[in-house]
Structure formats: C-alpha cells, structure tokens
Amino acid sequence: MLKSRLCELLGIEYPIFQGGMAWIADAELAAAVSNAGGLGLIAAMNSNGEQLREQIQKIKTLTDKPFGVNLMLMSPFIKEAVDVVVEEGVKVVTTGAGNPSIYMDKLLGAGVKVFPVVASVGIARMVEKMGASGVVAEGCESGGHVGETTTMALVPQVVDAVSIPVIAAGGIADGRGLAAAFMFGAEGAQMGTRFLTATECNVHENYKKAVLKAKDRDTIVTGKKLGHPVRSLKNDMSREFAKLESDGTTTTDELEKMGAGALRRAAKEGDVKTGSLMCGQIAGLVNSENTCKEIIEEVCGDCEKLLKGAEGWVK
Ligand code: TUI
C-alpha cells in the first residue's frame, strides 16, 4: 500500500489530489474522487459566495470522506469565497494563480489546512513559514495558469527547500508519473487532465473528447503578455490569440476581452472552436475515459509495482 505523511495528515487512503479545474471541478467530480480515496476539490474559480456555498453543501450530501476547495486567487469574489470556506467548516484548501499570504491567517485561524499551489521555490518557502500544511509544486506542463519551471526541475528544488509535504503536479497522469514524483521526494501527486476525462466529470462531452484525442504537441501557452500565461489545446481560439498577442498592434484590453468567457464556452457549451480548452501536456497519454475509482486504483497500483521493482535497476 502507498502511504505518505499526506494520507495521515488528511485521513485519505491514496496520496492523490484532484486539480481545482475552473468550470470543471464541481461537487460531483470532487465527491467521486473523495469517495475513491483521493482528495476531491471543488473549484471556487470565479464563483460568488452563494454559488460556492451551494457546491459545498452539495458535496456534503455526496460523501463522508475528506474533501477540499480550490481558491483561485485572481477571482473578484475571493474574499467572499474565503468567508464561505470558513463558515462551512471546509477542512482543506488549495490555492492557485497567486500568492495566498493575505488569506493565510484567516484560514489557519479557522483550522483549515492550506496547501498553496506554487510554481516557485520562493513562494513555497514563504507559505511554509506562514503555516501551510503542504505545497503543491506545479510545473508548467500543467493545464490552465502556468509558471515557468518544469515539474522535473521544480519538484526536487521545492522538496529541498521545505520540510512540509510536497505534492507534485503538472504532467502526471499515470503510475509512472506518480512513481517519479516519489523519486523526486514528493509525497503525493495532483492530477487535473486525467480527472477531466473521468466518467463522473460533468465537463461537456466535446471538451472531454478533444482531450482524449489530443497528442503530445497539441497544447499551446497564450496570455504571457497579459501576465497570466495559460496552457490550452490548440484550436481556432488559441491560435488566433497567439497571433494577435505577437502582432504588436492588439492591446491588452482587446486580448482580455477575447479571453473572457472562453473557458465557460468550452466546458459548458462544448464550443471547441472558439472556447478555451485548458489542458495539460500529458493529454497525449490520456486516451480512455475511466471512473475516478479506476483512475486512482490504476495510478496507485502501477506506481506501487514500479517502486517495488525499482531495485531491478541496481546491480
Ligand atoms: O491556478 C492554477 N491554474 C489555473 S487558475 C485558472 S483560472 C484562469 N483563467 C484565465 C486566466 C487565468 C486564470 C486556470 N488554471 N494553477 C496553480 C498555479 N498557481 N499555477 C501557477 C500558480 C502560481 C502563480 C503565481 C502560484 C503563485 C504565484 O505567485 C505569484 C507571485 O506573486 O509570484
């Protein structure tokens, strides 16, 4: 059986976090991951307090297992979301797309375990000092908002810099990825793209099919000019965005307008042409739809076999 400090700390069976995918990670997906023994997370994304509260109350009817909320720090409703998390007694939070410092005291004071998603050693060190329970070190292979460093380079550097548990993210979708994460000193892994294709994921079928069909070079990073680079599948939308971004005549306001609503269009309406299909580079490896239970058992089972067989390399 795979065990790490993470399992004991959170009372979960498998050291697996589900990514807090905006417009995708709802109460049903999160409950399915938690019921399968991982840590399911509801994406607060740009939800207001009431919308988030509804999802939290829903997940409480769907699982008795530990679950969490992912707070997207760029949300205009971030303050309300933090209040609702505290009021609803949510026990675990991951944060993304920014520095969570100003919300740490409130969350920690309410007994919430906070796992900031970080893309650099500096922020990892800072949040450890502030009392984070662990950090998710996310490399730029991931989908959505990305940093600059790869998982392979980032994870061991973060592991060396902090003593709290590190969860590796970005480019992990199978047992080999999880085993590699352990070899880097991480104590678990977070997966987004793999869970996006799960049976229990309510993302539009067109989006799911596009991810299942994607190959190794089918993603692109856009939005660097806006200060928030985002990885998504190549399509009419992302190609056009990339072109306008580099032509030097399109203003950042015009680019912002073009990006607004694009993820919702893809995830909810299935618009795979003009929507934004955020997705990690590992999509090429994700070729079948499975239940969350199948995914977690396959990934952890394969990882266990690999780690047990690792001695075979030593002569
Ligand atoms: O947050 C994510 N991934 C996301 S958020 C998102 S919603 C969105 N939609 C459109 C445009 C932009 C965002 C979609 N995908 N992953 C976690 C993550 N956090 N990756 C990188 C970071 C990060 C970045 C900067 C963490 C800390 C940070 O600190 C900022 C600083 O002050 O250095």
PDB file of N, CA and C and ligand atoms in Angstrom, residues 72 74 96-99 117-119 123 138 144-145 147 228 230 278, ligand 1:
ATOM      1  N   MET A  72      -9.208  30.240  -6.257  1.00  0.00           N
ATOM      2  CA  MET A  72      -8.473  30.878  -7.345  1.00  0.00           C
ATOM      3  C   MET A  72      -8.269  32.342  -6.945  1.00  0.00           C
ATOM      4  N   MET A  74      -7.139  34.993  -8.237  1.00  0.00           N
ATOM      5  CA  MET A  74      -7.457  36.126  -9.119  1.00  0.00           C
ATOM      6  C   MET A  74      -8.960  36.407  -9.183  1.00  0.00           C
ATOM      7  N   GLY A  96      -4.564  28.821  -5.871  1.00  0.00           N
ATOM      8  CA  GLY A  96      -3.858  28.854  -7.145  1.00  0.00           C
ATOM      9  C   GLY A  96      -3.850  30.226  -7.759  1.00  0.00           C
ATOM     10  N   ALA A  97      -2.949  30.407  -8.712  1.00  0.00           N
ATOM     11  CA  ALA A  97      -2.867  31.612  -9.536  1.00  0.00           C
ATOM     12  C   ALA A  97      -2.519  32.860  -8.730  1.00  0.00           C
ATOM     13  N   GLY A  98      -1.700  32.691  -7.701  1.00  0.00           N
ATOM     14  CA  GLY A  98      -1.252  33.861  -6.957  1.00  0.00           C
ATOM     15  C   GLY A  98      -0.662  33.506  -5.610  1.00  0.00           C
ATOM     16  N   ASN A  99      -0.286  34.564  -4.896  1.00  0.00           N
ATOM     17  CA  ASN A  99       0.311  34.418  -3.571  1.00  0.00           C
ATOM     18  C   ASN A  99      -0.790  34.500  -2.504  1.00  0.00           C
ATOM     19  N   VAL A 117      -0.854  26.088  -4.147  1.00  0.00           N
ATOM     20  CA  VAL A 117      -0.200  25.616  -5.367  1.00  0.00           C
ATOM     21  C   VAL A 117       0.854  26.654  -5.712  1.00  0.00           C
ATOM     22  N   VAL A 118       2.101  26.219  -5.814  1.00  0.00           N
ATOM     23  CA  VAL A 118       3.195  27.149  -6.067  1.00  0.00           C
ATOM     24  C   VAL A 118       3.931  26.743  -7.341  1.00  0.00           C
ATOM     25  N   ALA A 119       4.538  27.757  -7.979  1.00  0.00           N
ATOM     26  CA  ALA A 119       5.294  27.485  -9.190  1.00  0.00           C
ATOM     27  C   ALA A 119       6.748  27.897  -9.001  1.00  0.00           C
ATOM     28  N   ILE A 123       7.987  31.135  -3.215  1.00  0.00           N
ATOM     29  CA  ILE A 123       6.638  31.141  -2.618  1.00  0.00           C
ATOM     30  C   ILE A 123       6.456  29.915  -1.729  1.00  0.00           C
ATOM     31  N   GLU A 138       3.648  22.879  -8.818  1.00  0.00           N
ATOM     32  CA  GLU A 138       3.059  22.643 -10.138  1.00  0.00           C
ATOM     33  C   GLU A 138       3.967  23.135 -11.255  1.00  0.00           C
ATOM     34  N   GLY A 144      -4.086  25.133 -17.861  1.00  0.00           N
ATOM     35  CA  GLY A 144      -4.514  26.365 -17.209  1.00  0.00           C
ATOM     36  C   GLY A 144      -3.347  27.299 -16.950  1.00  0.00           C
ATOM     37  N   HIS A 145      -3.466  28.062 -15.883  1.00  0.00           N
ATOM     38  CA  HIS A 145      -2.463  29.054 -15.495  1.00  0.00           C
ATOM     39  C   HIS A 145      -1.130  28.355 -15.203  1.00  0.00           C
ATOM     40  N   GLY A 147       3.283  28.417 -14.496  1.00  0.00           N
ATOM     41  CA  GLY A 147       4.529  29.110 -14.182  1.00  0.00           C
ATOM     42  C   GLY A 147       5.540  28.855 -15.289  1.00  0.00           C
ATOM     43  N   HIS A 228      -0.765  36.489 -17.267  1.00  0.00           N
ATOM     44  CA  HIS A 228      -1.224  35.190 -16.782  1.00  0.00           C
ATOM     45  C   HIS A 228      -1.251  34.161 -17.910  1.00  0.00           C
ATOM     46  N   VAL A 230      -1.521  30.840 -19.929  1.00  0.00           N
ATOM     47  CA  VAL A 230      -2.469  29.739 -19.777  1.00  0.00           C
ATOM     48  C   VAL A 230      -2.185  28.679 -20.839  1.00  0.00           C
ATOM     49  N   MET A 278      -8.561  24.387 -21.679  1.00  0.00           N
ATOM     50  CA  MET A 278      -7.377  24.290 -20.819  1.00  0.00           C
ATOM     51  C   MET A 278      -7.090  22.821 -20.532  1.00  0.00           C
TER      52      MET A 278
HETATM   53  O1  TUI B   1      -4.126  28.255 -10.751  1.00  0.00           O
HETATM   54  C1  TUI B   1      -3.740  27.365 -11.484  1.00  0.00           C
HETATM   55  N1  TUI B   1      -4.307  27.088 -12.660  1.00  0.00           N
HETATM   56  C2  TUI B   1      -5.370  27.779 -13.193  1.00  0.00           C
HETATM   57  S1  TUI B   1      -6.200  29.044 -12.500  1.00  0.00           S
HETATM   58  C3  TUI B   1      -7.182  29.192 -13.820  1.00  0.00           C
HETATM   59  S2  TUI B   1      -8.432  30.387 -13.942  1.00  0.00           S
HETATM   60  C4  TUI B   1      -7.756  31.459 -15.050  1.00  0.00           C
HETATM   61  N2  TUI B   1      -8.452  31.668 -16.151  1.00  0.00           N
HETATM   62  C5  TUI B   1      -7.993  32.519 -17.068  1.00  0.00           C
HETATM   63  C6  TUI B   1      -6.817  33.174 -16.909  1.00  0.00           C
HETATM   64  C7  TUI B   1      -6.075  32.943 -15.814  1.00  0.00           C
HETATM   65  C8  TUI B   1      -6.542  32.056 -14.854  1.00  0.00           C
HETATM   66  C9  TUI B   1      -6.859  28.266 -14.735  1.00  0.00           C
HETATM   67  N3  TUI B   1      -5.846  27.481 -14.365  1.00  0.00           N
HETATM   68  N4  TUI B   1      -2.694  26.602 -11.112  1.00  0.00           N
HETATM   69  C10 TUI B   1      -1.979  26.835  -9.933  1.00  0.00           C
HETATM   70  C11 TUI B   1      -0.869  27.756 -10.174  1.00  0.00           C
HETATM   71  N5  TUI B   1      -0.581  28.742  -9.385  1.00  0.00           N
HETATM   72  N6  TUI B   1      -0.007  27.730 -11.187  1.00  0.00           N
HETATM   73  C12 TUI B   1       0.881  28.745 -11.002  1.00  0.00           C
HETATM   74  C13 TUI B   1       0.484  29.371  -9.843  1.00  0.00           C
HETATM   75  C14 TUI B   1       1.073  30.486  -9.182  1.00  0.00           C
HETATM   76  C15 TUI B   1       1.436  31.607  -9.874  1.00  0.00           C
HETATM   77  C16 TUI B   1       1.962  32.695  -9.193  1.00  0.00           C
HETATM   78  C17 TUI B   1       1.210  30.440  -7.794  1.00  0.00           C
HETATM   79  C18 TUI B   1       1.738  31.518  -7.118  1.00  0.00           C
HETATM   80  C19 TUI B   1       2.104  32.631  -7.823  1.00  0.00           C
HETATM   81  O2  TUI B   1       2.616  33.633  -7.109  1.00  0.00           O
HETATM   82  C20 TUI B   1       2.570  34.901  -7.687  1.00  0.00           C
HETATM   83  C21 TUI B   1       3.700  35.687  -7.211  1.00  0.00           C
HETATM   84  O3  TUI B   1       3.415  36.683  -6.530  1.00  0.00           O
HETATM   85  O4  TUI B   1       4.820  35.271  -7.519  1.00  0.00           O
END
